[in-house]
PDB file of C-alpha atoms in Angstrom:
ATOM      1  CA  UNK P   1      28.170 -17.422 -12.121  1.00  0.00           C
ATOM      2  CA  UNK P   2      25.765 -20.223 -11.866  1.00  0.00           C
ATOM      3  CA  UNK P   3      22.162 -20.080 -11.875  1.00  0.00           C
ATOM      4  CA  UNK P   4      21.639 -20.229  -8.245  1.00  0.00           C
ATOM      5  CA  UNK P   5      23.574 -17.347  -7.643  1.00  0.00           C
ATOM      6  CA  UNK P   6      22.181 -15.306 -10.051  1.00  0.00           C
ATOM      7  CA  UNK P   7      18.716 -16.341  -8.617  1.00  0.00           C
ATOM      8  CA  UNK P   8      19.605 -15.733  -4.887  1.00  0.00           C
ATOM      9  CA  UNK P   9      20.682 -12.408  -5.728  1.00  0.00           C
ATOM     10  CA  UNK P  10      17.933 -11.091  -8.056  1.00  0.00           C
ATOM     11  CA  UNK P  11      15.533  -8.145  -7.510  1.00  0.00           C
ATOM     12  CA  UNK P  12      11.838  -7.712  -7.884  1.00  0.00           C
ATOM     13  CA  UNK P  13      10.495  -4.014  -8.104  1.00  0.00           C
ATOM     14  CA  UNK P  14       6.538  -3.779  -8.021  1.00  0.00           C
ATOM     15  CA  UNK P  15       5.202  -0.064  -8.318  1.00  0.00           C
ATOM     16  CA  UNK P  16       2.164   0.972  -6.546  1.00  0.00           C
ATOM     17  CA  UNK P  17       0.748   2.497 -10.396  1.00  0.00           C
ATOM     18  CA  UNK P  18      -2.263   3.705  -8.687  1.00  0.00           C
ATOM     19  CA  UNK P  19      -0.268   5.043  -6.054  1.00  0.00           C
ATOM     20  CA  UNK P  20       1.843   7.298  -8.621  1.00  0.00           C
ATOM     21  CA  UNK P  21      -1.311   7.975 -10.646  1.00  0.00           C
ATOM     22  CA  UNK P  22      -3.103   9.789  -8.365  1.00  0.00           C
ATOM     23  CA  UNK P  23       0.136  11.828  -6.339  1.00  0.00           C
ATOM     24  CA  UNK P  24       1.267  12.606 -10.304  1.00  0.00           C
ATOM     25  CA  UNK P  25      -1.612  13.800 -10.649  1.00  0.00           C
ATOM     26  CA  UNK P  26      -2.287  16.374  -7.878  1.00  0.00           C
ATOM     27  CA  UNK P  27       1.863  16.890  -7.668  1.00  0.00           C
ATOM     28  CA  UNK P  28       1.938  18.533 -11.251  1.00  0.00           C
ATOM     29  CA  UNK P  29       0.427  21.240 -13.202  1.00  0.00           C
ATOM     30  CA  UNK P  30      -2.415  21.147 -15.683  1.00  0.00           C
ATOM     31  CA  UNK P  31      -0.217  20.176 -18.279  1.00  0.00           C
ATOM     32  CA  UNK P  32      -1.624  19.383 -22.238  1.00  0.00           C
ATOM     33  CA  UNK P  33      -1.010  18.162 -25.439  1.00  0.00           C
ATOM     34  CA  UNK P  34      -1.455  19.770 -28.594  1.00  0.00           C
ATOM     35  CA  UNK P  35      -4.737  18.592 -29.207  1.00  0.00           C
ATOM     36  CA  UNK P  36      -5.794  19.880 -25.492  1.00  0.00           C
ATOM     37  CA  UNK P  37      -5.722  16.944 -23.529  1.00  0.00           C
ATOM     38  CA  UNK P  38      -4.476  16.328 -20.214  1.00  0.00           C
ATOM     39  CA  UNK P  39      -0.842  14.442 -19.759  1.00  0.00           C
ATOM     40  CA  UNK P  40       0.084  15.736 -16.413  1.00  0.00           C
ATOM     41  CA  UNK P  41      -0.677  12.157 -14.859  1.00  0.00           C
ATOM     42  CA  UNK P  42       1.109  10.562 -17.469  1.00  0.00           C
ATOM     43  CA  UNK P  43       4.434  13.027 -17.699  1.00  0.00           C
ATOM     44  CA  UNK P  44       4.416  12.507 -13.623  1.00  0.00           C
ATOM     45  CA  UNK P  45       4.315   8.803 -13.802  1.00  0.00           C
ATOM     46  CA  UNK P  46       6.774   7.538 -16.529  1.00  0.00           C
ATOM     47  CA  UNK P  47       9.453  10.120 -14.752  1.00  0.00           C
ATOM     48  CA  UNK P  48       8.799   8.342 -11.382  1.00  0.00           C
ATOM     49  CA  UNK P  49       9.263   5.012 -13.495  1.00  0.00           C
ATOM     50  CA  UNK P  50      12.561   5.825 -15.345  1.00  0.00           C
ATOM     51  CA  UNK P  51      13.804   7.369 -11.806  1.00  0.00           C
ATOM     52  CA  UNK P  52      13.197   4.192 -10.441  1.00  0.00           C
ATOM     53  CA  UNK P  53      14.994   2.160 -13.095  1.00  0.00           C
ATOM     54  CA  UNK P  54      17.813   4.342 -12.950  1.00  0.00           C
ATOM     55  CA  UNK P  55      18.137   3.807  -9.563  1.00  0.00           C
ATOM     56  CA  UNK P  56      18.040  -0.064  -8.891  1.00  0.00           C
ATOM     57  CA  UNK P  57      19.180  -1.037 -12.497  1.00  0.00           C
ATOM     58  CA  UNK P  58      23.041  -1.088 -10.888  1.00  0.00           C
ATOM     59  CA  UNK P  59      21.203  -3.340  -7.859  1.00  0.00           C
ATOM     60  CA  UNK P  60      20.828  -6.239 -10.365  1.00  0.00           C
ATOM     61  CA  UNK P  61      17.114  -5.909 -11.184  1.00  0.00           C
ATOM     62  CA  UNK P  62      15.750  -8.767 -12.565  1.00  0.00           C
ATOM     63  CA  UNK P  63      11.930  -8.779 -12.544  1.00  0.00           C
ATOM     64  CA  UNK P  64       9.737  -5.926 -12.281  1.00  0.00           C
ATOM     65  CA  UNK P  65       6.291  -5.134 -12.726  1.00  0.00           C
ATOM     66  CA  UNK P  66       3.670  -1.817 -12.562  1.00  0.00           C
ATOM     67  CA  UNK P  67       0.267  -2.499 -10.662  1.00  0.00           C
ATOM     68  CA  UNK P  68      -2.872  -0.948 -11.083  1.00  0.00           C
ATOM     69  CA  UNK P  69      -6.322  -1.253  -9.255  1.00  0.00           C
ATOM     70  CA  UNK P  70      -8.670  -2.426 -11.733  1.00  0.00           C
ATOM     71  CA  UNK P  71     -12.240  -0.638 -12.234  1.00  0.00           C
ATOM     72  CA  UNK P  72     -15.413  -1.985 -10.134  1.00  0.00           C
ATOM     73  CA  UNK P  73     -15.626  -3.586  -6.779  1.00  0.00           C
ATOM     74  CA  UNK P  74     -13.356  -5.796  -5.125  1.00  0.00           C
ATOM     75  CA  UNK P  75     -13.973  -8.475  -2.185  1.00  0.00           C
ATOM     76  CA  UNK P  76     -14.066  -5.623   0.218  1.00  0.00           C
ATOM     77  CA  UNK P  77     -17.211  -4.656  -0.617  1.00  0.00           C
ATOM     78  CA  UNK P  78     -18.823  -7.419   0.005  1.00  0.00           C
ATOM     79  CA  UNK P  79     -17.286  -7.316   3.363  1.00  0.00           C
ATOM     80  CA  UNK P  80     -17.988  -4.420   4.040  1.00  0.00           C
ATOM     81  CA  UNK P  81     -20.747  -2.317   1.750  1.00  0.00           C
ATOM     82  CA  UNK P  82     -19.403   1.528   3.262  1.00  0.00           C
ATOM     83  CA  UNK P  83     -15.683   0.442   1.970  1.00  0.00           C
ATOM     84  CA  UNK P  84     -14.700   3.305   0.689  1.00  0.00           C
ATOM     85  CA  UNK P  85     -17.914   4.582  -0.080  1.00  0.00           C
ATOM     86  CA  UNK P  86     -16.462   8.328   0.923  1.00  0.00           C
ATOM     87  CA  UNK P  87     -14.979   8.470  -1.641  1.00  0.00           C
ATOM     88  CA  UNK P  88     -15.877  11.113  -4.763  1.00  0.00           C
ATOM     89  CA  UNK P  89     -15.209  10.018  -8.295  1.00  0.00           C
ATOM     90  CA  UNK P  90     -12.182  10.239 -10.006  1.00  0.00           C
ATOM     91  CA  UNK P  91     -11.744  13.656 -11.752  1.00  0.00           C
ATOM     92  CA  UNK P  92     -12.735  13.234 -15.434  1.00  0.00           C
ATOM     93  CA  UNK P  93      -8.816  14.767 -16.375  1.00  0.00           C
ATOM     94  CA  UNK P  94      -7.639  11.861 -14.693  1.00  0.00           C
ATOM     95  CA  UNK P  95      -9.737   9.151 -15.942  1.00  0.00           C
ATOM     96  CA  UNK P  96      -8.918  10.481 -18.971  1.00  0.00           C
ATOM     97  CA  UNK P  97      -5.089   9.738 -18.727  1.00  0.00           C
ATOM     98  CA  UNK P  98      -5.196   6.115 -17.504  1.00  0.00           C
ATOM     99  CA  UNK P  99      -5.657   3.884 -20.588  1.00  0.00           C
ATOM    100  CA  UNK P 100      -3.002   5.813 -22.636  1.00  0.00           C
ATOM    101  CA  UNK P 101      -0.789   5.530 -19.433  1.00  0.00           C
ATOM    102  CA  UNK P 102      -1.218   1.899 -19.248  1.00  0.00           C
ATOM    103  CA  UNK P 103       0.143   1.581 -23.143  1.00  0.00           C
ATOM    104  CA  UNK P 104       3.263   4.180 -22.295  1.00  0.00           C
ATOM    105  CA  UNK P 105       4.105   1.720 -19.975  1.00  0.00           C
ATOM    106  CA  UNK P 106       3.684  -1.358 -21.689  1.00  0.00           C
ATOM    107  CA  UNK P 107       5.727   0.565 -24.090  1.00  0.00           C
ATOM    108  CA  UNK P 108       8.585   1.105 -21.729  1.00  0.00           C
ATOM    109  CA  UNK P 109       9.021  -2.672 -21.339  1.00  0.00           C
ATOM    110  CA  UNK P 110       6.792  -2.870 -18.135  1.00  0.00           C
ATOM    111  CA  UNK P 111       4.871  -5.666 -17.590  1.00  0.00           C
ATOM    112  CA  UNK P 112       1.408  -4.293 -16.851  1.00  0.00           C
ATOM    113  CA  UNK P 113      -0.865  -6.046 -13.683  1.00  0.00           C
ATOM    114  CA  UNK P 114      -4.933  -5.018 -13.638  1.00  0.00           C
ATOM    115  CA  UNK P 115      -6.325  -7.831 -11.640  1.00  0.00           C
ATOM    116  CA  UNK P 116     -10.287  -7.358 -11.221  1.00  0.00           C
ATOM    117  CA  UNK P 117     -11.675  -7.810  -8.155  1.00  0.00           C
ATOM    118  CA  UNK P 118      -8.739  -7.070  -6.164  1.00  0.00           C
ATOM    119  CA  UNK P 119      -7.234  -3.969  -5.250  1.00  0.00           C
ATOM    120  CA  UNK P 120      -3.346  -3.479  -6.912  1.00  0.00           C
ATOM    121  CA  UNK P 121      -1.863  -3.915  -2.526  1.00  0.00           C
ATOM    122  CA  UNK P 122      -3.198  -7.324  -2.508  1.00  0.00           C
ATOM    123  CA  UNK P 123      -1.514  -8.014  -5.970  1.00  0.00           C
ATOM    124  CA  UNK P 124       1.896  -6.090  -4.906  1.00  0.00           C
ATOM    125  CA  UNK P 125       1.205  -8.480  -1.408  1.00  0.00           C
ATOM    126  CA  UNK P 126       0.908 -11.680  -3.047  1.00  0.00           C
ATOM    127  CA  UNK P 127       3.817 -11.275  -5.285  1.00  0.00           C
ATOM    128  CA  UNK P 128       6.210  -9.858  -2.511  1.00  0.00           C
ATOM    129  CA  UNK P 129       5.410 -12.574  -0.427  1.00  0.00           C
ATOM    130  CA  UNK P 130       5.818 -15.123  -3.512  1.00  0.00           C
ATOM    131  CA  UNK P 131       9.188 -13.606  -4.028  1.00  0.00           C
ATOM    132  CA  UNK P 132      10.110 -13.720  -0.483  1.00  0.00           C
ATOM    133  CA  UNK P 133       9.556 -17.185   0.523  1.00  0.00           C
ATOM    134  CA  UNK P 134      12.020 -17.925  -3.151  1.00  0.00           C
ATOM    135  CA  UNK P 135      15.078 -15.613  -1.303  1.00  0.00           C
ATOM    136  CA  UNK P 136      14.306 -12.741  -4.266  1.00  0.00           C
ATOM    137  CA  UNK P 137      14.876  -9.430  -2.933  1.00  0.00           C
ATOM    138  CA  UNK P 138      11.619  -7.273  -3.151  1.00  0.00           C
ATOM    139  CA  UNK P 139      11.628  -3.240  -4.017  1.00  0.00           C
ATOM    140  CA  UNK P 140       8.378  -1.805  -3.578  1.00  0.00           C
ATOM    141  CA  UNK P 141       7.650   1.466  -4.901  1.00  0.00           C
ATOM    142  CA  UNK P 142       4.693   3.438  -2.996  1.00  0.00           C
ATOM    143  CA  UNK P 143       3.275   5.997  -0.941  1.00  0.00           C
ATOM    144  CA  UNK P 144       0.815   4.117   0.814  1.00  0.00           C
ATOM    145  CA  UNK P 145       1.581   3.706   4.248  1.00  0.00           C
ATOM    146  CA  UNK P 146      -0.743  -0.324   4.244  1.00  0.00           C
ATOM    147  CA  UNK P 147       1.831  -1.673   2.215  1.00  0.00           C
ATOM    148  CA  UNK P 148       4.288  -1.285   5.629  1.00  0.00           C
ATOM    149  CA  UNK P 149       2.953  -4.580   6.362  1.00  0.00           C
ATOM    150  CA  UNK P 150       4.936  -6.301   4.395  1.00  0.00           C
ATOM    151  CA  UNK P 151       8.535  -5.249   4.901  1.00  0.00           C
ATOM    152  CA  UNK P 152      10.795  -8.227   6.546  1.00  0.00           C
ATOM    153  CA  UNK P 153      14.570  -8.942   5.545  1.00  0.00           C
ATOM    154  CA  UNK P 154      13.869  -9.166   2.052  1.00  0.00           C
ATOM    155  CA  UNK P 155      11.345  -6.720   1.139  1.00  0.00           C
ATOM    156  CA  UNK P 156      11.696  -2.720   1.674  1.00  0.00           C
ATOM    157  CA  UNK P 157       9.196   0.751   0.812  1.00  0.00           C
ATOM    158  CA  UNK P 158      10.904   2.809  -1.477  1.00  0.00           C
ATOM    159  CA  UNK P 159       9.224   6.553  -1.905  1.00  0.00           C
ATOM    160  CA  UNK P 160      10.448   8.151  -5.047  1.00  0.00           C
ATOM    161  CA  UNK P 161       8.698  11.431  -4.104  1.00  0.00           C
ATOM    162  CA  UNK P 162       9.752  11.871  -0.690  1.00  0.00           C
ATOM    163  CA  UNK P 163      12.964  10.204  -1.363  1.00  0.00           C
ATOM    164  CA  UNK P 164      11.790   7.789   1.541  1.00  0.00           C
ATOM    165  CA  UNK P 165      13.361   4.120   2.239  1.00  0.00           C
ATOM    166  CA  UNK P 166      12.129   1.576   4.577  1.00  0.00           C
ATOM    167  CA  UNK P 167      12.875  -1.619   5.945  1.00  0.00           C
ATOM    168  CA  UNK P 168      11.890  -3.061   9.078  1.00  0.00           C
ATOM    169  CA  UNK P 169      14.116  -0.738  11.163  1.00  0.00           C
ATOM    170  CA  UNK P 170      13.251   2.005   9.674  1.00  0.00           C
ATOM    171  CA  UNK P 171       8.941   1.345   9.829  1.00  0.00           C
ATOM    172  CA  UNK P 172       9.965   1.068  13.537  1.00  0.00           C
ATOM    173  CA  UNK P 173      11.163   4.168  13.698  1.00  0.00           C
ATOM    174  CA  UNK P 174       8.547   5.952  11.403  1.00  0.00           C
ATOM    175  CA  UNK P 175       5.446   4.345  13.174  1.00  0.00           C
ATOM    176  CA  UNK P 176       6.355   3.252  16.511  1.00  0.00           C
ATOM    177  CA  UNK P 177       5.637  -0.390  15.958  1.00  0.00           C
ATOM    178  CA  UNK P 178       7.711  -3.431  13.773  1.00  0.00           C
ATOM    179  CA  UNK P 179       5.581  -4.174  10.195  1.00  0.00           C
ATOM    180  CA  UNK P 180       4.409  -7.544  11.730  1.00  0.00           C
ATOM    181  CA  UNK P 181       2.249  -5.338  13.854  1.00  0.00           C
ATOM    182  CA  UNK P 182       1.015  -2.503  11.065  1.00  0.00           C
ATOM    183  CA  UNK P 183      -1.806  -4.301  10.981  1.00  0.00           C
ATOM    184  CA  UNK P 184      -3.103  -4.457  14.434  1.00  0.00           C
ATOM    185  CA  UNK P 185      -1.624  -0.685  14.344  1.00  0.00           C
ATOM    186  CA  UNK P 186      -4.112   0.705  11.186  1.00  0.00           C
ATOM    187  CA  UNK P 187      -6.476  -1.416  12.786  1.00  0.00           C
ATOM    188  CA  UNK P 188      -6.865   0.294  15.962  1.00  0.00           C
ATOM    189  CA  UNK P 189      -6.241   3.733  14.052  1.00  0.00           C
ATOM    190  CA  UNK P 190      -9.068   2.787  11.198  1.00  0.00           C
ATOM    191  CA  UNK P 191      -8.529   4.613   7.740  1.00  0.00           C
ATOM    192  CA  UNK P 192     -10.578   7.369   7.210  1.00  0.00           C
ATOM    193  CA  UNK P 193      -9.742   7.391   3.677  1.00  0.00           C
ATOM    194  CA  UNK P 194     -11.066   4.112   2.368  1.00  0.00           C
ATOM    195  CA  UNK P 195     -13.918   4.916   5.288  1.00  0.00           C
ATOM    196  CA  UNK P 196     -12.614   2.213   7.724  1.00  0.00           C
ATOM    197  CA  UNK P 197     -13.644   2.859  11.136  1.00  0.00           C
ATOM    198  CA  UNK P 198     -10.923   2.101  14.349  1.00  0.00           C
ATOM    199  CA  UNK P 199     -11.183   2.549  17.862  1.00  0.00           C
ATOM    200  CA  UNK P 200     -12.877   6.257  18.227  1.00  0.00           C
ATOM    201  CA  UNK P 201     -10.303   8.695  19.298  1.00  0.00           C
ATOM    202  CA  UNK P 202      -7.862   6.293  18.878  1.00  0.00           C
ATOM    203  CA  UNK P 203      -4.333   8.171  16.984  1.00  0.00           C
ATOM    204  CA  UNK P 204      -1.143   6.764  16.624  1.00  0.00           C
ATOM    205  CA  UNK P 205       0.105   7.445  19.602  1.00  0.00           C
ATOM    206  CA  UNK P 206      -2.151   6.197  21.375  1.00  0.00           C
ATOM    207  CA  UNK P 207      -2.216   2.746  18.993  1.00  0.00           C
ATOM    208  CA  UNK P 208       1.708   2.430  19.933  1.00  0.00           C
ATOM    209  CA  UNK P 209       0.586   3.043  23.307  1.00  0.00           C
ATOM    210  CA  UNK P 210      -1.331  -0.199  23.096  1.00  0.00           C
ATOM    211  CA  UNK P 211       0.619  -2.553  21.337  1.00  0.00           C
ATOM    212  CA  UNK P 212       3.683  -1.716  23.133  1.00  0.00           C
ATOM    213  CA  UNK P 213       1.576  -2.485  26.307  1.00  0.00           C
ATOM    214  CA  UNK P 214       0.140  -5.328  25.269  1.00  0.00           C
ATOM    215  CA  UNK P 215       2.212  -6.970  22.639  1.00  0.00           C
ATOM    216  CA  UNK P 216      -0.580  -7.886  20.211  1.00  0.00           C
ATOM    217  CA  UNK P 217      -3.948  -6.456  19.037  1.00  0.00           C
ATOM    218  CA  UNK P 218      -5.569 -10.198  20.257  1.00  0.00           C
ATOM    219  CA  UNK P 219      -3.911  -9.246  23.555  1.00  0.00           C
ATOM    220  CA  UNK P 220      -5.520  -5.930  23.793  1.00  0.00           C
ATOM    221  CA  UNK P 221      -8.618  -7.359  22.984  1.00  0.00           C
ATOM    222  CA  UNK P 222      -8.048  -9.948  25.865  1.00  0.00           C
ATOM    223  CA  UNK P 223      -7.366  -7.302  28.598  1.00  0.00           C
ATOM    224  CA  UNK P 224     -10.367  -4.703  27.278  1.00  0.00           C
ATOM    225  CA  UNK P 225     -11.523  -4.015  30.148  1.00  0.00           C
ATOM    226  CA  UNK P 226      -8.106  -3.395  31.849  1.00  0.00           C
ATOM    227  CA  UNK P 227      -8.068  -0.071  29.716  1.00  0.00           C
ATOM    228  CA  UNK P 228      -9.265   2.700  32.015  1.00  0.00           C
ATOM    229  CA  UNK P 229     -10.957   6.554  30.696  1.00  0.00           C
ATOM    230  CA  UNK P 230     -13.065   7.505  27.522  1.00  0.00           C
ATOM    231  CA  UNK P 231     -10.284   5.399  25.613  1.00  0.00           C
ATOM    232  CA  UNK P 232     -11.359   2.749  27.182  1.00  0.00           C
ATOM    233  CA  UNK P 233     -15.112   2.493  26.988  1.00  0.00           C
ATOM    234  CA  UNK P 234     -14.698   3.386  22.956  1.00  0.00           C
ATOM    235  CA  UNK P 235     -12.062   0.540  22.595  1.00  0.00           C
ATOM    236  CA  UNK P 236     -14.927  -1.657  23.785  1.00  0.00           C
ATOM    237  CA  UNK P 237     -17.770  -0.092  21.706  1.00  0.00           C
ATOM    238  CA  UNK P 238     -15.143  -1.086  18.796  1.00  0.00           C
ATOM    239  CA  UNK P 239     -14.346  -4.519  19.720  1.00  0.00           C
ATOM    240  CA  UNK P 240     -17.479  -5.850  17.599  1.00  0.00           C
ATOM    241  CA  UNK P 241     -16.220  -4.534  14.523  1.00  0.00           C
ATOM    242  CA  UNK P 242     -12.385  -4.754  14.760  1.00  0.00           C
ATOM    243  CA  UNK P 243     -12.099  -8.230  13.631  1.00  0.00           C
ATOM    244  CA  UNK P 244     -13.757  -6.931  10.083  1.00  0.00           C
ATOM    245  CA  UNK P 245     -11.523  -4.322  10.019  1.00  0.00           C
ATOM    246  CA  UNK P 246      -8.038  -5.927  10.309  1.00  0.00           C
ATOM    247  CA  UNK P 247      -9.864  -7.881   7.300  1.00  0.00           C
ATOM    248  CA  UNK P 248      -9.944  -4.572   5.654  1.00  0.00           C
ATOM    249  CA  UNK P 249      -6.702  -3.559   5.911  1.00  0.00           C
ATOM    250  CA  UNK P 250      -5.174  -7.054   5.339  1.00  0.00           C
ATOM    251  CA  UNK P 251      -6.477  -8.411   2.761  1.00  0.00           C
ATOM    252  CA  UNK P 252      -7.171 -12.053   2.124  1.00  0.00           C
ATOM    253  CA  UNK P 253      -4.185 -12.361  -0.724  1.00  0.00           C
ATOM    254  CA  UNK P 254      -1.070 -11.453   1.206  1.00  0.00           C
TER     255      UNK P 254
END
């Protein structure tokens, strides 16, 4: 074959690392090594990693590469001071479990992405898009529901716990709206995990309620005060702060 066929038709799979770290985590018992310390993270993880090989190794995979948040703050922050500040501190077993992870998988033959002052979505962005725009076919291994965003023709969610796939037919169905309008869609919705406020009382049907109304979250801004009830009066309380948070849940690297 020549070399532009071989390019057109490779395959890059990014994994959401701190994504699997933390469901491995929770998903499996308190398992231990012989000295006492905790592995369950790390058993849970490299499974979920050879799965995933397995599975897309007959698919042609050429490039792939595990992502990890870094440790300290990222850009957000200085957005926004309350990002995430909800948030309790990772369990000491778990902190515990993340360095020797990182060398199991640099073991494996992963390459091995901690990017400081970023967050491991805007590095799985920023290389899916990259990868895109070149015609490589993107596989991108999560649970995190932000990363919806970036599905188009060549880029799809795979779920290796729930056994989920998604491309941009298939976010449709899931949330109501196409991925070019996740945004506007968490936006409205806010993210009460990574303490990101929306529109108050705002859920997701309501948010698809919106944007299939009005097209665009710019559009709904436009017509605020078309939108009648309680709904209506919080959607303008939130309009001063919803231009920060699509920022939030964006990013400024994808």
């Amino acid at each position: 074959r020549s070399s532009s066929f071989f390019f057109a038709m490779s395959v890059l799979l990014l994994v959401d690392g701190s994504s699997y770290l933390y469901r491995a985590f929770h998903a499996l018992p308190d398992l231990r090594n012989s000295a006492g310390e905790p592995t369950g993270a790390i058993v849970g993880v490299l499974n979920m990693l050879r799965r995933l090989e397995n599975d897309y190794t007959a698919s042609g995979v050429a490039y792939k590469a595990c992502v990890f948040d870094a440790k300290g703050k990222t850009f957000r922050d200085d957005w926004y001071p309350e990002y995430k500040a909800n948030r309790p501190p990772m369990p000491d077993d778990l902190a515990r479990q993340i360095e020797p992870l990182h060398e199991c998988i640099a073991a494996l033959g992963w390459p091995l992405i901690v990017e400081s002052g970023v967050e491991a979505d805007d590095v799985i962005g920023t290389l899916a898009r990259q990868a895109a725009a070149q015609g490589i076919e993107v596989v991108i291994s999560t649970g995190d529901k932000d990363l919806a965003q970036l599905v188009d023709q060549h880029v799809t969610l795979v779920n290796t716990m729930s056994e989920e796939r998604l491309d941009a037919a298939g976010v449709l169905a899931k949330f109501g709206v196409p991925p070019e309008r996740i945004v506007d869609y968490l936006t409205l919705m806010g993210d009460t995990v990574d303490n990101v406020p929306g529109v108050n009382k705002c859920g997701p049907k309501t948010a698809v309620k919106w944007l299939t109304q009005y097209g665009t979250l710019d559009n709904l801004v436009a017509h605020a005060d078309e939108v009648s009830g309680v709904v209506g009066e919080n959607l303008r309380q939130a309009l001063g702060f919803l231009p920060l948070g699509r920022k939030l849940v964006t990013g400024s690297k994808f």
